[in-house]
Amino acid sequence: MDIILFGMQGSGKGTQGKILEEKYHLKVFEMGGQLREMIASGTPLGDKIKEIVNAGNLVDDDTVLQVVGEFVDTLQSDQPILFDGIPRTVAQSDKLLNLLSTKGRDAFAVLIKITEDEAINRLTQRRVCESCKGVYPPSYKSEECQHCGGKLVVRQDDTPDSIKRRLENYRKETIPVIDGFYDRDHLIEVDGEQEIDKVSKEMIEKVDYLFN
Ligand code: AMP
């Protein structure tokens, strides 16, 4: 069973995704991370994506579906995947579920719930490691990543305008996708405003049956 991790930007999907990855030996596909790698490559396509991402807009479906399709093709069919950051629209959801079913796969959704106010607080105050992409809250005072020693920086798209646009996209485009999983009884909801350990505990209690 593949897992699609949903949650507003800043909900802790990256952190919780790592916990699921280790516990259930999932392969993580992080759409935003893949796009940032394409931006770093400095190709014409990367430059085009950079403009879209920095403005907080969504990259076109053909590009994201191509990237995700190439990733799925590198794996054996019995290797479960954790998707983070895709699908973000109903059209992407239909295309992704179609792609997965042609490969004999099925996906269940896990939603980490936080309010929009909490998301804005977290996004305006977080820093990320330039090297390993670890995310740090404002309470972490050092300039260095505690895992790899990399430099902590503000993400280029964590500007007020971009944050506003991304949350608007989430509300308009992604919530209907989540509703679709709820309607098909394929959604697990977790309270994302608890301490990190408690979020993980609740999530694992609820997803465990999918892997046993
Ligand atoms: P994230 O790291 O998930 O916050 O994503 C960063 C940015 O990458 C988003 O604001 C979008 O510009 C772009 N992006 C990520 N995932 C998708 C997607 N599934 N479809 C289109 N654009 C995406």
PDB file of C-alpha atoms and ligand atoms in Angstrom:
ATOM      1  CA  MET A   1       0.000   0.000   0.000  1.00  0.00           C
ATOM      2  CA  ASP A   2       1.330   3.432  -0.947  1.00  0.00           C
ATOM      3  CA  ILE A   3       0.760   6.405   1.356  1.00  0.00           C
ATOM      4  CA  ILE A   4      -0.080   9.933   0.256  1.00  0.00           C
ATOM      5  CA  LEU A   5       0.782  12.399   2.974  1.00  0.00           C
ATOM      6  CA  PHE A   6      -1.417  15.498   3.061  1.00  0.00           C
ATOM      7  CA  GLY A   7      -1.147  18.566   5.255  1.00  0.00           C
ATOM      8  CA  MET A   8      -0.936  22.298   4.904  1.00  0.00           C
ATOM      9  CA  GLN A   9       2.545  23.660   4.262  1.00  0.00           C
ATOM     10  CA  GLY A  10       4.320  23.674   7.622  1.00  0.00           C
ATOM     11  CA  SER A  11       2.268  20.794   9.052  1.00  0.00           C
ATOM     12  CA  GLY A  12       5.362  18.647   9.574  1.00  0.00           C
ATOM     13  CA  LYS A  13       4.891  16.273   6.623  1.00  0.00           C
ATOM     14  CA  GLY A  14       8.648  16.018   6.110  1.00  0.00           C
ATOM     15  CA  THR A  15       9.322  15.069   9.725  1.00  0.00           C
ATOM     16  CA  GLN A  16       6.433  12.623   9.985  1.00  0.00           C
ATOM     17  CA  GLY A  17       7.194  11.226   6.542  1.00  0.00           C
ATOM     18  CA  LYS A  18      10.713  10.288   7.692  1.00  0.00           C
ATOM     19  CA  ILE A  19       9.221   8.396  10.638  1.00  0.00           C
ATOM     20  CA  LEU A  20       6.894   6.418   8.355  1.00  0.00           C
ATOM     21  CA  GLU A  21       9.758   5.847   5.901  1.00  0.00           C
ATOM     22  CA  GLU A  22      11.913   4.220   8.563  1.00  0.00           C
ATOM     23  CA  LYS A  23       9.198   2.242  10.298  1.00  0.00           C
ATOM     24  CA  TYR A  24       7.594   0.757   7.183  1.00  0.00           C
ATOM     25  CA  HIS A  25      10.587   0.871   4.785  1.00  0.00           C
ATOM     26  CA  LEU A  26       8.834   3.189   2.385  1.00  0.00           C
ATOM     27  CA  LYS A  27      10.533   5.046  -0.451  1.00  0.00           C
ATOM     28  CA  VAL A  28       9.771   8.758  -0.152  1.00  0.00           C
ATOM     29  CA  PHE A  29       8.868  10.833  -3.172  1.00  0.00           C
ATOM     30  CA  GLU A  30       8.863  14.531  -2.249  1.00  0.00           C
ATOM     31  CA  MET A  31       7.547  16.619  -5.127  1.00  0.00           C
ATOM     32  CA  GLY A  32       8.824  19.991  -3.846  1.00  0.00           C
ATOM     33  CA  GLY A  33      12.284  18.521  -3.224  1.00  0.00           C
ATOM     34  CA  GLN A  34      12.392  17.050  -6.738  1.00  0.00           C
ATOM     35  CA  LEU A  35      11.444  20.437  -8.178  1.00  0.00           C
ATOM     36  CA  ARG A  36      14.107  22.208  -6.086  1.00  0.00           C
ATOM     37  CA  GLU A  37      16.678  19.749  -7.480  1.00  0.00           C
ATOM     38  CA  MET A  38      15.531  20.593 -11.006  1.00  0.00           C
ATOM     39  CA  ILE A  39      15.885  24.308 -10.161  1.00  0.00           C
ATOM     40  CA  ALA A  40      19.410  23.723  -8.831  1.00  0.00           C
ATOM     41  CA  SER A  41      20.369  22.010 -12.099  1.00  0.00           C
ATOM     42  CA  GLY A  42      20.188  25.451 -13.790  1.00  0.00           C
ATOM     43  CA  THR A  43      18.712  24.066 -17.041  1.00  0.00           C
ATOM     44  CA  PRO A  44      16.147  26.165 -18.993  1.00  0.00           C
ATOM     45  CA  LEU A  45      13.383  23.948 -17.569  1.00  0.00           C
ATOM     46  CA  GLY A  46      14.828  24.453 -14.062  1.00  0.00           C
ATOM     47  CA  ASP A  47      14.811  28.244 -14.567  1.00  0.00           C
ATOM     48  CA  LYS A  48      11.184  28.157 -15.690  1.00  0.00           C
ATOM     49  CA  ILE A  49      10.229  26.078 -12.636  1.00  0.00           C
ATOM     50  CA  LYS A  50      12.128  28.463 -10.344  1.00  0.00           C
ATOM     51  CA  GLU A  51       9.943  31.407 -11.338  1.00  0.00           C
ATOM     52  CA  ILE A  52       6.752  29.436 -10.723  1.00  0.00           C
ATOM     53  CA  VAL A  53       7.886  28.005  -7.376  1.00  0.00           C
ATOM     54  CA  ASN A  54       9.213  31.301  -6.016  1.00  0.00           C
ATOM     55  CA  ALA A  55       5.878  32.968  -6.764  1.00  0.00           C
ATOM     56  CA  GLY A  56       4.096  30.210  -4.832  1.00  0.00           C
ATOM     57  CA  ASN A  57       2.250  28.930  -7.910  1.00  0.00           C
ATOM     58  CA  LEU A  58       1.785  25.332  -9.011  1.00  0.00           C
ATOM     59  CA  VAL A  59       4.010  23.769 -11.654  1.00  0.00           C
ATOM     60  CA  ASP A  60       2.081  22.280 -14.595  1.00  0.00           C
ATOM     61  CA  ASP A  61       0.646  18.773 -14.344  1.00  0.00           C
ATOM     62  CA  ASP A  62       2.593  17.347 -17.293  1.00  0.00           C
ATOM     63  CA  THR A  63       5.918  18.216 -15.663  1.00  0.00           C
ATOM     64  CA  VAL A  64       5.051  16.897 -12.197  1.00  0.00           C
ATOM     65  CA  LEU A  65       3.405  13.735 -13.549  1.00  0.00           C
ATOM     66  CA  GLN A  66       6.427  12.998 -15.701  1.00  0.00           C
ATOM     67  CA  VAL A  67       8.762  13.322 -12.713  1.00  0.00           C
ATOM     68  CA  VAL A  68       6.591  11.124 -10.504  1.00  0.00           C
ATOM     69  CA  GLY A  69       6.149   8.528 -13.274  1.00  0.00           C
ATOM     70  CA  GLU A  70       9.912   8.241 -13.764  1.00  0.00           C
ATOM     71  CA  PHE A  71      10.342   7.710 -10.007  1.00  0.00           C
ATOM     72  CA  VAL A  72       7.676   4.982  -9.802  1.00  0.00           C
ATOM     73  CA  ASP A  73       9.318   3.190 -12.739  1.00  0.00           C
ATOM     74  CA  THR A  74      12.586   2.834 -10.796  1.00  0.00           C
ATOM     75  CA  LEU A  75      10.890   0.692  -8.110  1.00  0.00           C
ATOM     76  CA  GLN A  76       9.671  -2.886  -7.818  1.00  0.00           C
ATOM     77  CA  SER A  77       5.891  -3.100  -7.598  1.00  0.00           C
ATOM     78  CA  ASP A  78       6.016  -4.473  -4.025  1.00  0.00           C
ATOM     79  CA  GLN A  79       8.065  -1.486  -2.776  1.00  0.00           C
ATOM     80  CA  PRO A  80       5.620   0.883  -1.037  1.00  0.00           C
ATOM     81  CA  ILE A  81       5.983   4.600  -1.731  1.00  0.00           C
ATOM     82  CA  LEU A  82       5.242   7.621   0.426  1.00  0.00           C
ATOM     83  CA  PHE A  83       4.129  10.598  -1.658  1.00  0.00           C
ATOM     84  CA  ASP A  84       4.654  14.046  -0.149  1.00  0.00           C
ATOM     85  CA  GLY A  85       3.448  17.113  -2.064  1.00  0.00           C
ATOM     86  CA  ILE A  86       1.533  15.309  -4.788  1.00  0.00           C
ATOM     87  CA  PRO A  87      -1.344  15.290  -5.690  1.00  0.00           C
ATOM     88  CA  ARG A  88      -2.218  18.925  -5.052  1.00  0.00           C
ATOM     89  CA  THR A  89      -5.198  19.237  -7.420  1.00  0.00           C
ATOM     90  CA  VAL A  90      -8.112  16.969  -8.346  1.00  0.00           C
ATOM     91  CA  ALA A  91      -6.672  16.609 -11.868  1.00  0.00           C
ATOM     92  CA  GLN A  92      -3.285  15.527 -10.459  1.00  0.00           C
ATOM     93  CA  SER A  93      -5.041  13.124  -8.106  1.00  0.00           C
ATOM     94  CA  ASP A  94      -6.960  11.457 -10.934  1.00  0.00           C
ATOM     95  CA  LYS A  95      -3.791  11.181 -13.021  1.00  0.00           C
ATOM     96  CA  LEU A  96      -1.656   9.874 -10.169  1.00  0.00           C
ATOM     97  CA  LEU A  97      -4.212   7.273  -9.046  1.00  0.00           C
ATOM     98  CA  ASN A  98      -4.580   6.179 -12.644  1.00  0.00           C
ATOM     99  CA  LEU A  99      -0.811   5.848 -13.020  1.00  0.00           C
ATOM    100  CA  LEU A 100      -0.596   3.851  -9.777  1.00  0.00           C
ATOM    101  CA  SER A 101      -3.414   1.520 -10.738  1.00  0.00           C
ATOM    102  CA  THR A 102      -1.797   0.746 -14.097  1.00  0.00           C
ATOM    103  CA  LYS A 103       1.213  -0.421 -12.049  1.00  0.00           C
ATOM    104  CA  GLY A 104      -0.977  -2.570  -9.760  1.00  0.00           C
ATOM    105  CA  ARG A 105      -0.652  -0.109  -6.868  1.00  0.00           C
ATOM    106  CA  ASP A 106      -3.177   1.442  -4.486  1.00  0.00           C
ATOM    107  CA  ALA A 107      -2.809   4.466  -2.216  1.00  0.00           C
ATOM    108  CA  PHE A 108      -4.227   5.486   1.156  1.00  0.00           C
ATOM    109  CA  ALA A 109      -4.156   9.106   2.361  1.00  0.00           C
ATOM    110  CA  VAL A 110      -2.857  10.373   5.703  1.00  0.00           C
ATOM    111  CA  LEU A 111      -3.741  13.969   6.630  1.00  0.00           C
ATOM    112  CA  ILE A 112      -1.753  15.892   9.246  1.00  0.00           C
ATOM    113  CA  LYS A 113      -4.190  18.568  10.343  1.00  0.00           C
ATOM    114  CA  ILE A 114      -3.163  22.068  11.440  1.00  0.00           C
ATOM    115  CA  THR A 115      -5.024  25.378  11.212  1.00  0.00           C
ATOM    116  CA  GLU A 116      -4.095  28.045   8.673  1.00  0.00           C
ATOM    117  CA  ASP A 117      -2.975  30.407  11.485  1.00  0.00           C
ATOM    118  CA  GLU A 118      -0.591  27.757  12.784  1.00  0.00           C
ATOM    119  CA  ALA A 119       0.717  27.140   9.243  1.00  0.00           C
ATOM    120  CA  ILE A 120       1.443  30.856   8.755  1.00  0.00           C
ATOM    121  CA  ASN A 121       3.260  31.020  12.123  1.00  0.00           C
ATOM    122  CA  ARG A 122       5.397  28.022  11.292  1.00  0.00           C
ATOM    123  CA  LEU A 123       6.212  29.042   7.708  1.00  0.00           C
ATOM    124  CA  THR A 124       7.183  32.601   8.569  1.00  0.00           C
ATOM    125  CA  GLN A 125       9.501  31.422  11.328  1.00  0.00           C
ATOM    126  CA  ARG A 126      11.082  28.201  10.084  1.00  0.00           C
ATOM    127  CA  ARG A 127      14.575  27.723   8.665  1.00  0.00           C
ATOM    128  CA  VAL A 128      15.819  24.799   6.605  1.00  0.00           C
ATOM    129  CA  CYS A 129      19.229  23.159   6.242  1.00  0.00           C
ATOM    130  CA  GLU A 130      20.836  24.029   2.913  1.00  0.00           C
ATOM    131  CA  SER A 131      22.390  20.560   2.672  1.00  0.00           C
ATOM    132  CA  CYS A 132      20.070  17.904   4.133  1.00  0.00           C
ATOM    133  CA  LYS A 133      16.846  20.017   3.974  1.00  0.00           C
ATOM    134  CA  GLY A 134      16.029  19.391   7.659  1.00  0.00           C
ATOM    135  CA  VAL A 135      13.431  21.863   8.985  1.00  0.00           C
ATOM    136  CA  TYR A 136      14.008  23.890  12.175  1.00  0.00           C
ATOM    137  CA  PRO A 137      11.518  25.839  14.357  1.00  0.00           C
ATOM    138  CA  PRO A 138      12.320  29.316  15.766  1.00  0.00           C
ATOM    139  CA  SER A 139      13.192  27.785  19.159  1.00  0.00           C
ATOM    140  CA  TYR A 140      16.341  26.279  17.560  1.00  0.00           C
ATOM    141  CA  LYS A 141      18.885  29.083  17.922  1.00  0.00           C
ATOM    142  CA  SER A 142      22.030  27.735  16.230  1.00  0.00           C
ATOM    143  CA  GLU A 143      22.973  28.619  12.632  1.00  0.00           C
ATOM    144  CA  GLU A 144      24.072  25.021  11.989  1.00  0.00           C
ATOM    145  CA  CYS A 145      22.086  21.864  11.252  1.00  0.00           C
ATOM    146  CA  GLN A 146      22.372  19.422  14.147  1.00  0.00           C
ATOM    147  CA  HIS A 147      22.366  16.431  11.774  1.00  0.00           C
ATOM    148  CA  CYS A 148      24.886  17.386   9.096  1.00  0.00           C
ATOM    149  CA  GLY A 149      26.391  20.732  10.203  1.00  0.00           C
ATOM    150  CA  GLY A 150      24.910  22.455   7.113  1.00  0.00           C
ATOM    151  CA  LYS A 151      23.946  26.124   7.140  1.00  0.00           C
ATOM    152  CA  LEU A 152      20.364  27.015   8.151  1.00  0.00           C
ATOM    153  CA  VAL A 153      18.616  29.425   5.777  1.00  0.00           C
ATOM    154  CA  VAL A 154      15.121  30.790   5.102  1.00  0.00           C
ATOM    155  CA  ARG A 155      13.593  28.928   2.151  1.00  0.00           C
ATOM    156  CA  GLN A 156      13.487  31.133  -0.966  1.00  0.00           C
ATOM    157  CA  ASP A 157       9.735  30.702  -1.342  1.00  0.00           C
ATOM    158  CA  ASP A 158       8.917  31.393   2.338  1.00  0.00           C
ATOM    159  CA  THR A 159       8.028  35.042   1.617  1.00  0.00           C
ATOM    160  CA  PRO A 160       4.685  36.464   2.872  1.00  0.00           C
ATOM    161  CA  ASP A 161       3.193  36.705  -0.649  1.00  0.00           C
ATOM    162  CA  SER A 162       4.267  33.228  -1.632  1.00  0.00           C
ATOM    163  CA  ILE A 163       3.021  31.738   1.655  1.00  0.00           C
ATOM    164  CA  LYS A 164      -0.367  33.401   1.117  1.00  0.00           C
ATOM    165  CA  ARG A 165      -0.573  32.036  -2.438  1.00  0.00           C
ATOM    166  CA  ARG A 166       0.438  28.513  -1.373  1.00  0.00           C
ATOM    167  CA  LEU A 167      -2.152  28.383   1.403  1.00  0.00           C
ATOM    168  CA  GLU A 168      -4.796  29.693  -0.995  1.00  0.00           C
ATOM    169  CA  ASN A 169      -3.875  26.933  -3.449  1.00  0.00           C
ATOM    170  CA  TYR A 170      -4.127  24.391  -0.657  1.00  0.00           C
ATOM    171  CA  ARG A 171      -7.585  25.620   0.342  1.00  0.00           C
ATOM    172  CA  LYS A 172      -8.950  25.795  -3.194  1.00  0.00           C
ATOM    173  CA  GLU A 173      -7.158  22.941  -4.926  1.00  0.00           C
ATOM    174  CA  THR A 174      -5.967  20.398  -2.380  1.00  0.00           C
ATOM    175  CA  ILE A 175      -8.834  20.227   0.110  1.00  0.00           C
ATOM    176  CA  PRO A 176     -11.167  18.841  -2.602  1.00  0.00           C
ATOM    177  CA  VAL A 177      -8.566  16.114  -3.267  1.00  0.00           C
ATOM    178  CA  ILE A 178      -8.534  15.176   0.432  1.00  0.00           C
ATOM    179  CA  ASP A 179     -12.352  15.160   0.449  1.00  0.00           C
ATOM    180  CA  GLY A 180     -12.189  12.615  -2.380  1.00  0.00           C
ATOM    181  CA  PHE A 181     -10.106  10.221  -0.255  1.00  0.00           C
ATOM    182  CA  TYR A 182     -12.492  10.761   2.678  1.00  0.00           C
ATOM    183  CA  ASP A 183     -15.476   9.926   0.464  1.00  0.00           C
ATOM    184  CA  ARG A 184     -13.771   6.692  -0.618  1.00  0.00           C
ATOM    185  CA  ASP A 185     -12.935   5.793   2.999  1.00  0.00           C
ATOM    186  CA  HIS A 186      -9.243   6.034   2.183  1.00  0.00           C
ATOM    187  CA  LEU A 187      -8.289   8.797   4.643  1.00  0.00           C
ATOM    188  CA  ILE A 188      -6.617   8.746   8.056  1.00  0.00           C
ATOM    189  CA  GLU A 189      -6.594  12.048   9.980  1.00  0.00           C
ATOM    190  CA  VAL A 190      -3.990  12.984  12.580  1.00  0.00           C
ATOM    191  CA  ASP A 191      -3.867  16.070  14.857  1.00  0.00           C
ATOM    192  CA  GLY A 192      -0.695  17.911  13.742  1.00  0.00           C
ATOM    193  CA  GLU A 193      -0.732  20.538  16.477  1.00  0.00           C
ATOM    194  CA  GLN A 194       0.536  18.193  19.193  1.00  0.00           C
ATOM    195  CA  GLU A 195       4.205  17.704  20.080  1.00  0.00           C
ATOM    196  CA  ILE A 196       6.107  15.903  17.305  1.00  0.00           C
ATOM    197  CA  ASP A 197       6.297  12.607  19.253  1.00  0.00           C
ATOM    198  CA  LYS A 198       2.575  12.628  19.921  1.00  0.00           C
ATOM    199  CA  VAL A 199       1.777  13.299  16.259  1.00  0.00           C
ATOM    200  CA  SER A 200       3.950  10.307  15.289  1.00  0.00           C
ATOM    201  CA  LYS A 201       2.368   8.081  17.922  1.00  0.00           C
ATOM    202  CA  GLU A 202      -1.180   8.891  16.815  1.00  0.00           C
ATOM    203  CA  MET A 203      -0.206   8.473  13.154  1.00  0.00           C
ATOM    204  CA  ILE A 204       1.465   5.084  13.673  1.00  0.00           C
ATOM    205  CA  GLU A 205      -1.429   3.781  15.759  1.00  0.00           C
ATOM    206  CA  LYS A 206      -3.770   4.685  12.926  1.00  0.00           C
ATOM    207  CA  VAL A 207      -1.724   3.512   9.895  1.00  0.00           C
ATOM    208  CA  ASP A 208      -0.220   0.362  11.350  1.00  0.00           C
ATOM    209  CA  TYR A 209      -3.013  -1.925  10.151  1.00  0.00           C
ATOM    210  CA  LEU A 210      -2.276  -0.954   6.533  1.00  0.00           C
ATOM    211  CA  PHE A 211       1.112  -2.669   6.747  1.00  0.00           C
ATOM    212  CA  ASN A 212       0.192  -5.744   8.822  1.00  0.00           C
TER     213      ASN A 212
HETATM  214  P1  AMP B   1       6.691  22.184  -1.071  1.00  0.00           P
HETATM  215  O1  AMP B   1       8.139  21.891  -0.843  1.00  0.00           O
HETATM  216  O2  AMP B   1       5.815  20.972  -0.995  1.00  0.00           O
HETATM  217  O3  AMP B   1       6.185  23.314  -0.190  1.00  0.00           O
HETATM  218  O4  AMP B   1       6.570  22.699  -2.594  1.00  0.00           O
HETATM  219  C1  AMP B   1       7.247  23.862  -3.006  1.00  0.00           C
HETATM  220  C2  AMP B   1       6.671  24.378  -4.322  1.00  0.00           C
HETATM  221  O5  AMP B   1       6.891  23.422  -5.375  1.00  0.00           O
HETATM  222  C3  AMP B   1       5.170  24.621  -4.336  1.00  0.00           C
HETATM  223  O6  AMP B   1       4.832  25.889  -3.771  1.00  0.00           O
HETATM  224  C4  AMP B   1       4.881  24.574  -5.829  1.00  0.00           C
HETATM  225  O7  AMP B   1       5.326  25.752  -6.491  1.00  0.00           O
HETATM  226  C5  AMP B   1       5.793  23.437  -6.286  1.00  0.00           C
HETATM  227  N1  AMP B   1       5.100  22.124  -6.198  1.00  0.00           N
HETATM  228  C6  AMP B   1       5.313  21.160  -5.269  1.00  0.00           C
HETATM  229  N2  AMP B   1       4.513  20.102  -5.471  1.00  0.00           N
HETATM  230  C7  AMP B   1       3.756  20.403  -6.561  1.00  0.00           C
HETATM  231  C8  AMP B   1       2.715  19.734  -7.271  1.00  0.00           C
HETATM  232  N3  AMP B   1       2.270  18.525  -6.898  1.00  0.00           N
HETATM  233  N4  AMP B   1       2.174  20.348  -8.346  1.00  0.00           N
HETATM  234  C9  AMP B   1       2.606  21.550  -8.751  1.00  0.00           C
HETATM  235  N5  AMP B   1       3.560  22.253  -8.123  1.00  0.00           N
HETATM  236  C10 AMP B   1       4.143  21.700  -7.033  1.00  0.00           C
END
